[in-house]
CSV table of C-alpha atoms in Angstrom, one decimal:
chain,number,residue,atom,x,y,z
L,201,UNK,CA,77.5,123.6,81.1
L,202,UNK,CA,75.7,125.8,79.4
L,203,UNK,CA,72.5,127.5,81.0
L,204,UNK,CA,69.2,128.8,79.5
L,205,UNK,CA,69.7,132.2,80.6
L,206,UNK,CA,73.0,132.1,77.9
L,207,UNK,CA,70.5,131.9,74.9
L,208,UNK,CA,69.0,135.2,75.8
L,209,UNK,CA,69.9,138.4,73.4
L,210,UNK,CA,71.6,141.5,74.4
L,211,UNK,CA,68.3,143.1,74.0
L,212,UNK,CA,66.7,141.0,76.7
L,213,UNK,CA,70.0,141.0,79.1
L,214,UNK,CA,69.9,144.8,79.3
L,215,UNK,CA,66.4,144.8,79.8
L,216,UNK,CA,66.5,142.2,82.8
L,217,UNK,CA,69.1,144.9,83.8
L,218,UNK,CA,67.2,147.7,84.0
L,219,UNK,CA,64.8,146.6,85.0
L,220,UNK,CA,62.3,148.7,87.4
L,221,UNK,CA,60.5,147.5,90.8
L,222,UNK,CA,58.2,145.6,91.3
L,223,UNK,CA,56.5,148.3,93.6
L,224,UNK,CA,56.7,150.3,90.4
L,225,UNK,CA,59.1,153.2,91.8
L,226,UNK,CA,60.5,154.6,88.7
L,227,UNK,CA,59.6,157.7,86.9
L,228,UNK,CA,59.9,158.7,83.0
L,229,UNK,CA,63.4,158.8,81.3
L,230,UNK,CA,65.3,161.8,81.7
L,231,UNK,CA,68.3,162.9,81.8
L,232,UNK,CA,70.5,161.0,84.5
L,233,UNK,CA,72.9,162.5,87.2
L,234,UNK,CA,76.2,161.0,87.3
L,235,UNK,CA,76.3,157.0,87.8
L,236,UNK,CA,80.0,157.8,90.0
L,237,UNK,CA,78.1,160.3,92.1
L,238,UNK,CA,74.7,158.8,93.0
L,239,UNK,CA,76.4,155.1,94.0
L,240,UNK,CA,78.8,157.3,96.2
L,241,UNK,CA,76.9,158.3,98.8
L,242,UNK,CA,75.9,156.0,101.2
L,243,UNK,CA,72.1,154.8,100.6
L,244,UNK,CA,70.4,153.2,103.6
L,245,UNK,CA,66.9,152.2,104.6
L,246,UNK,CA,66.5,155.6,106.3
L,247,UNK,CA,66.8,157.6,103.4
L,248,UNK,CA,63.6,158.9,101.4
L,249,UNK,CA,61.7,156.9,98.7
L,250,UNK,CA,62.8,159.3,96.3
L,251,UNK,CA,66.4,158.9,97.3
L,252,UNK,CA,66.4,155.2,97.5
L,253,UNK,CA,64.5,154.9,94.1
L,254,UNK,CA,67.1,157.1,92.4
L,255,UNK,CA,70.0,155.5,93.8
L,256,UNK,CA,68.6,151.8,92.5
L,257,UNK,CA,68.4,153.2,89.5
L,258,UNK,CA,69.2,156.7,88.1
L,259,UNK,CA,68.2,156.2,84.7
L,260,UNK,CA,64.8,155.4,85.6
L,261,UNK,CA,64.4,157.1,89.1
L,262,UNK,CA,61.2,157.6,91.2
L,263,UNK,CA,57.8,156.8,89.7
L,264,UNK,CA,54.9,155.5,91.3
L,265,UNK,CA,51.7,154.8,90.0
L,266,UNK,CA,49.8,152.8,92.7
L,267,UNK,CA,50.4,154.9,94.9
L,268,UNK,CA,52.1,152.1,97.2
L,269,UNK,CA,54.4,154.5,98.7
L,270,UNK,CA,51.6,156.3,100.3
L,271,UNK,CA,49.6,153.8,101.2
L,272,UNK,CA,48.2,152.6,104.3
L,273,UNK,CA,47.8,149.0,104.9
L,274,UNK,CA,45.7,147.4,107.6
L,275,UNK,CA,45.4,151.0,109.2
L,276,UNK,CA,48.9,150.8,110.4
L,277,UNK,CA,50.1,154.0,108.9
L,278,UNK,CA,52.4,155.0,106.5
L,279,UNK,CA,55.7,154.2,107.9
L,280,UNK,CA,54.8,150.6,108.5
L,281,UNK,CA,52.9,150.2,104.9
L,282,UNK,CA,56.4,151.0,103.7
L,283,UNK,CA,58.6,148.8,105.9
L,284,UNK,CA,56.1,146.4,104.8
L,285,UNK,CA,56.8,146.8,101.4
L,286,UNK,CA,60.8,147.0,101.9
L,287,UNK,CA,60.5,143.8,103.4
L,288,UNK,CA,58.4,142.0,100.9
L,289,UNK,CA,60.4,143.1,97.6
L,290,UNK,CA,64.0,142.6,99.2
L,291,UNK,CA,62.5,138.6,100.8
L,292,UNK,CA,61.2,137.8,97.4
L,293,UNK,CA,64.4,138.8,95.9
L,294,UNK,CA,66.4,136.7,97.8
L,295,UNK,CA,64.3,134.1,97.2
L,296,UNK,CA,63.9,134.3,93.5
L,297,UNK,CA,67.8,134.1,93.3
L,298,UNK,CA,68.1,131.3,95.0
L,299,UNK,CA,65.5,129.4,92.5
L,300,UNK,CA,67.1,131.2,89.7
L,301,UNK,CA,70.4,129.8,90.1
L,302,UNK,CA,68.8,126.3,91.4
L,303,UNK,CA,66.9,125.9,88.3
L,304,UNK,CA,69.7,127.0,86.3
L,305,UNK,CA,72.0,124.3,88.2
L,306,UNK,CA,69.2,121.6,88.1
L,307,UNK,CA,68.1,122.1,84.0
L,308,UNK,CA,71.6,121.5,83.4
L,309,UNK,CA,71.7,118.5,85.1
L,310,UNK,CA,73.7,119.3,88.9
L,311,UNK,CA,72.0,117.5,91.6
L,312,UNK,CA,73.7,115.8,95.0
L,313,UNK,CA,75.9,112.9,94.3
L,314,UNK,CA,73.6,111.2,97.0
L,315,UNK,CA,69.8,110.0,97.4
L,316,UNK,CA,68.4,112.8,99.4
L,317,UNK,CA,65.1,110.7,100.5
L,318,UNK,CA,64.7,107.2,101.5
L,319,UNK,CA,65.1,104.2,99.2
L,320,UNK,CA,61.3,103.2,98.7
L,321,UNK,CA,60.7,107.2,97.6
L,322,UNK,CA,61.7,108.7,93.8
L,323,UNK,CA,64.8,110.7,93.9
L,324,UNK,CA,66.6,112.4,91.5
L,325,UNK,CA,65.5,111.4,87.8
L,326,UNK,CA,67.7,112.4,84.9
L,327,UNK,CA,66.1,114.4,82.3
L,328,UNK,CA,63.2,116.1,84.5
L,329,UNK,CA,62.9,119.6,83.9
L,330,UNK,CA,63.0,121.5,87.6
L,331,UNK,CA,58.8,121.9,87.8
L,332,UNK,CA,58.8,118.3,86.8
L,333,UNK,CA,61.3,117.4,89.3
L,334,UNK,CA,59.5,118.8,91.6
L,335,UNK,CA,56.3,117.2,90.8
L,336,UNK,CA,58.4,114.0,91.5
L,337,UNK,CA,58.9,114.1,94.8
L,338,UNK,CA,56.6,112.6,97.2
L,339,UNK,CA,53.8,114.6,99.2
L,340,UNK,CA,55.8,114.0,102.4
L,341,UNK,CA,59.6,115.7,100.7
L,342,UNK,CA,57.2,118.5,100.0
L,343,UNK,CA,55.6,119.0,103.6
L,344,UNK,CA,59.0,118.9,105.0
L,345,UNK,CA,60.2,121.8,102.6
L,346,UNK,CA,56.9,123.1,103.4
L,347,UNK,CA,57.9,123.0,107.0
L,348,UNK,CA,61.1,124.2,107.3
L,349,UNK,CA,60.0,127.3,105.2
L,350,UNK,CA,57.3,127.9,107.7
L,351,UNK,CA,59.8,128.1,110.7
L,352,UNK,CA,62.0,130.5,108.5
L,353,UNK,CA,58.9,132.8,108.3
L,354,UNK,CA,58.2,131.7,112.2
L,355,UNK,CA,61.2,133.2,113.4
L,356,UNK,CA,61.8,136.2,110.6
L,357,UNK,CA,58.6,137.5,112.6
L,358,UNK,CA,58.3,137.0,116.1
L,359,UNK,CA,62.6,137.1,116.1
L,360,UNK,CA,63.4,140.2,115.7
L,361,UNK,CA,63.9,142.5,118.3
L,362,UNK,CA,62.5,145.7,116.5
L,363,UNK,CA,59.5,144.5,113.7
L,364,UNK,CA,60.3,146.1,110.0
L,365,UNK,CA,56.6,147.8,110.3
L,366,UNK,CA,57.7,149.2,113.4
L,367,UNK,CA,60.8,150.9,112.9
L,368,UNK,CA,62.9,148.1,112.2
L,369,UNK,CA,65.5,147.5,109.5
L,370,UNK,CA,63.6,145.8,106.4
L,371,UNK,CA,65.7,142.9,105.1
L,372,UNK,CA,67.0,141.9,108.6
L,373,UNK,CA,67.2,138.1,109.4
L,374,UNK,CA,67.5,137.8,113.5
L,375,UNK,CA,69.6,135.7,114.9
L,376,UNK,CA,68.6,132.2,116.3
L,377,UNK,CA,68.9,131.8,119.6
L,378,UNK,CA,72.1,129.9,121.5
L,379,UNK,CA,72.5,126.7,122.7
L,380,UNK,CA,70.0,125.2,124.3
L,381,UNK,CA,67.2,128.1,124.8
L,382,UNK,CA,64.3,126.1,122.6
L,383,UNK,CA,65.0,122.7,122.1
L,384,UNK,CA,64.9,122.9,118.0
L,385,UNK,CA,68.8,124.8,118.7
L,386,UNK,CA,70.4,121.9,120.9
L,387,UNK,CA,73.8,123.7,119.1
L,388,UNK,CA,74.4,127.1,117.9
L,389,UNK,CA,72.9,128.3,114.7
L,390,UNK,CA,75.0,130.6,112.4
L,391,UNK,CA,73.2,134.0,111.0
L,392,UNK,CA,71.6,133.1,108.1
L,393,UNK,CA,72.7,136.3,106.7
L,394,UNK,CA,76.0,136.6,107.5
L,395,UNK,CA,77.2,132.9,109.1
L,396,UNK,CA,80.9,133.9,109.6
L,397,UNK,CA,80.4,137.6,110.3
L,398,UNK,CA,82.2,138.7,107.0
L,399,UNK,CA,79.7,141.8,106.5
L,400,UNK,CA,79.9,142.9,109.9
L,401,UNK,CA,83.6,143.9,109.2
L,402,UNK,CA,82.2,146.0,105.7
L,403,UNK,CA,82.3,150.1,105.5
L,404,UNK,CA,79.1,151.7,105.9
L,405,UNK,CA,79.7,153.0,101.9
L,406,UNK,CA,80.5,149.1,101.0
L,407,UNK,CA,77.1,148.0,103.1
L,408,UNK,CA,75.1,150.3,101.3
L,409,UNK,CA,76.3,149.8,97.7
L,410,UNK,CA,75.7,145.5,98.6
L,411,UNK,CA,71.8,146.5,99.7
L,412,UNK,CA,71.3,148.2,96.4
L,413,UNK,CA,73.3,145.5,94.4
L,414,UNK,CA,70.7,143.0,96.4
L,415,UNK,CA,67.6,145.1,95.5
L,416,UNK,CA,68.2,145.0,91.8
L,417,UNK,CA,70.0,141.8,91.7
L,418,UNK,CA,66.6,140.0,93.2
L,419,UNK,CA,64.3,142.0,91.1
L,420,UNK,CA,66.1,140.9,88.1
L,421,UNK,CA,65.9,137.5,89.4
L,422,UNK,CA,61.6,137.9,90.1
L,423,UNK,CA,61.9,138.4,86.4
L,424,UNK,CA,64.3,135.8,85.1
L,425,UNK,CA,62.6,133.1,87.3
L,426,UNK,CA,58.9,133.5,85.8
L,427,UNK,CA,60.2,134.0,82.4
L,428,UNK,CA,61.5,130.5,82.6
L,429,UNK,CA,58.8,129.2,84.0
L,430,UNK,CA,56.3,131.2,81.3
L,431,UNK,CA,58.4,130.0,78.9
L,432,UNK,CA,58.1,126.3,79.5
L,433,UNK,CA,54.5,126.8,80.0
L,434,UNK,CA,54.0,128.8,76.6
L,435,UNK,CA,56.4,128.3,74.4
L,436,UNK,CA,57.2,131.7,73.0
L,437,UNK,CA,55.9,133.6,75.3
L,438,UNK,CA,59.1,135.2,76.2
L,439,UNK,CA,60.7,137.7,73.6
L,440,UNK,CA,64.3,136.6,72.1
L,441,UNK,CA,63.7,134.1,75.7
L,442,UNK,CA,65.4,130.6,76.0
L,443,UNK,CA,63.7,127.4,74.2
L,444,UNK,CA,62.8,125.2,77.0
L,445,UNK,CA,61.2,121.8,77.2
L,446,UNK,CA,57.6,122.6,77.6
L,447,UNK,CA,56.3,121.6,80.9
L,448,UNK,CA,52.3,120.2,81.2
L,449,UNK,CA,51.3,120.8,84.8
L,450,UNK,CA,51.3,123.4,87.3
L,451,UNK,CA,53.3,125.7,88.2
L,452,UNK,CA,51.1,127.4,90.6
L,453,UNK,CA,49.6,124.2,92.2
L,454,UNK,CA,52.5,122.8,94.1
L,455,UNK,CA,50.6,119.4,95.4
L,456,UNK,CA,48.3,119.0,92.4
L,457,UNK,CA,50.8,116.1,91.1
């Protein structure tokens, strides 16, 4: 198999690569301290903006032109503007990963090996790009994802025991409850995070470099999953991008189709 990332040039890979925040925390080039030096210390959420900025990347370093770090949303200071903001770049990360890879997987034609709805409702169809495979499933496939998205958010939110705008760690998934508590856990539900408690057993130096490989690994992703989808939107629109089959609805009208 062969994805549509692979037609990309150097040019564009090391751009994807560097690539600064969404937030926009990166400053003009200059000269770089050590890559060995800024990765070794341990970088958490506590640290400054300026330290966490520089860490992520020490090329490009702190820079911030909307003033987002200083903001203060919905009159709830600072501190939670910015735990606000944490939250929000590392969640859309993880999630543009996920559809990066999935639409990588499903272009190239890996799907189940089984029907996935019910035998009177479209399933997998070979040859649908993954907007158009989307727009074949039926309204009721999509209210269910719909749904069980919802009670992700749900329980990212009212979960937690310390809330990310109110000193908590940003990025943090709580746990589900046990057995039995609410009736939607009749057994126990593994972390989502870390289901078989693998990063529990990390050093705090090994934690911290996997949150900053996270941090730019999703906002590489934010970027590689809209270029595909600009790309088979308006063909060319990506430079040295991959040729895609042009797709004619829309991509930001889920239930339109």
């Amino acid at each position: 198999l062969r994805p549509p990332i692979c037609n990309l040039s150097p040019i564009n890979m090391a751009l994807l690569s560097l690539a600064p925040s969404c937030l926009g925390l990166a400053t003009p080039l200059r000269a770089a301290p050590p890559l060995a030096s800024s990765r070794a210390a341990a970088v958490s959420m506590d640290d400054s903006k300026e330290e966490l900025a520089t860490a992520l990347n020490p090329v490009v370093g702190y820079f911030d032109p909307l003033g987002l770090a200083t903001a203060d949303f919905w009159s709830q200071g600072n501190e939670a503007t910015w735990g606000w903001l944490r939250h929000a770049e590392i969640k859309h990360g993880r999630v543009a990963m996920f559809a990066f890879v999935g639409y990588i997987a499903q272009y190239n034609g890996l799907h189940f090996g089984f029907p996935l709805s019910l035998p009177e409702s479209p399933s997998y169809a070979a040859g649908l790009t993954p907007p158009e495979q989307w727009d074949a499933l039926p309204l009721l496939a999509k209210a269910q994802i719909f749904t069980f998205i919802g009670f992700l958010e749900f329980w990212s939110e009212l979960g937690m025991e310390t809330h990310y705008m109110k000193g908590g760690r940003p990025g943090d998934y709580p746990d589900f409850p046990k057995a039995g508590v609410i009736p939607v856990t009749p057994v126990k539900v593994f972390n989502l995070y870390d289901p078989f408690g693998f990063a529990g057993k990390r050093s705090e130096e090994q934690k911290a470099k996997g949150l900053l490989a996270e941090i730019n690994n999703g906002r590489a992703a934010m970027i590689g999953i809209m270029a595909f989808l600009a790309e088979q939107k308006i063909p060319g629109s990506v430079p040295w991008g991959p040729h895609l089959k042009p797709y004619a609805g829309e991509v930001m009208a889920p239930f339109m189709s």
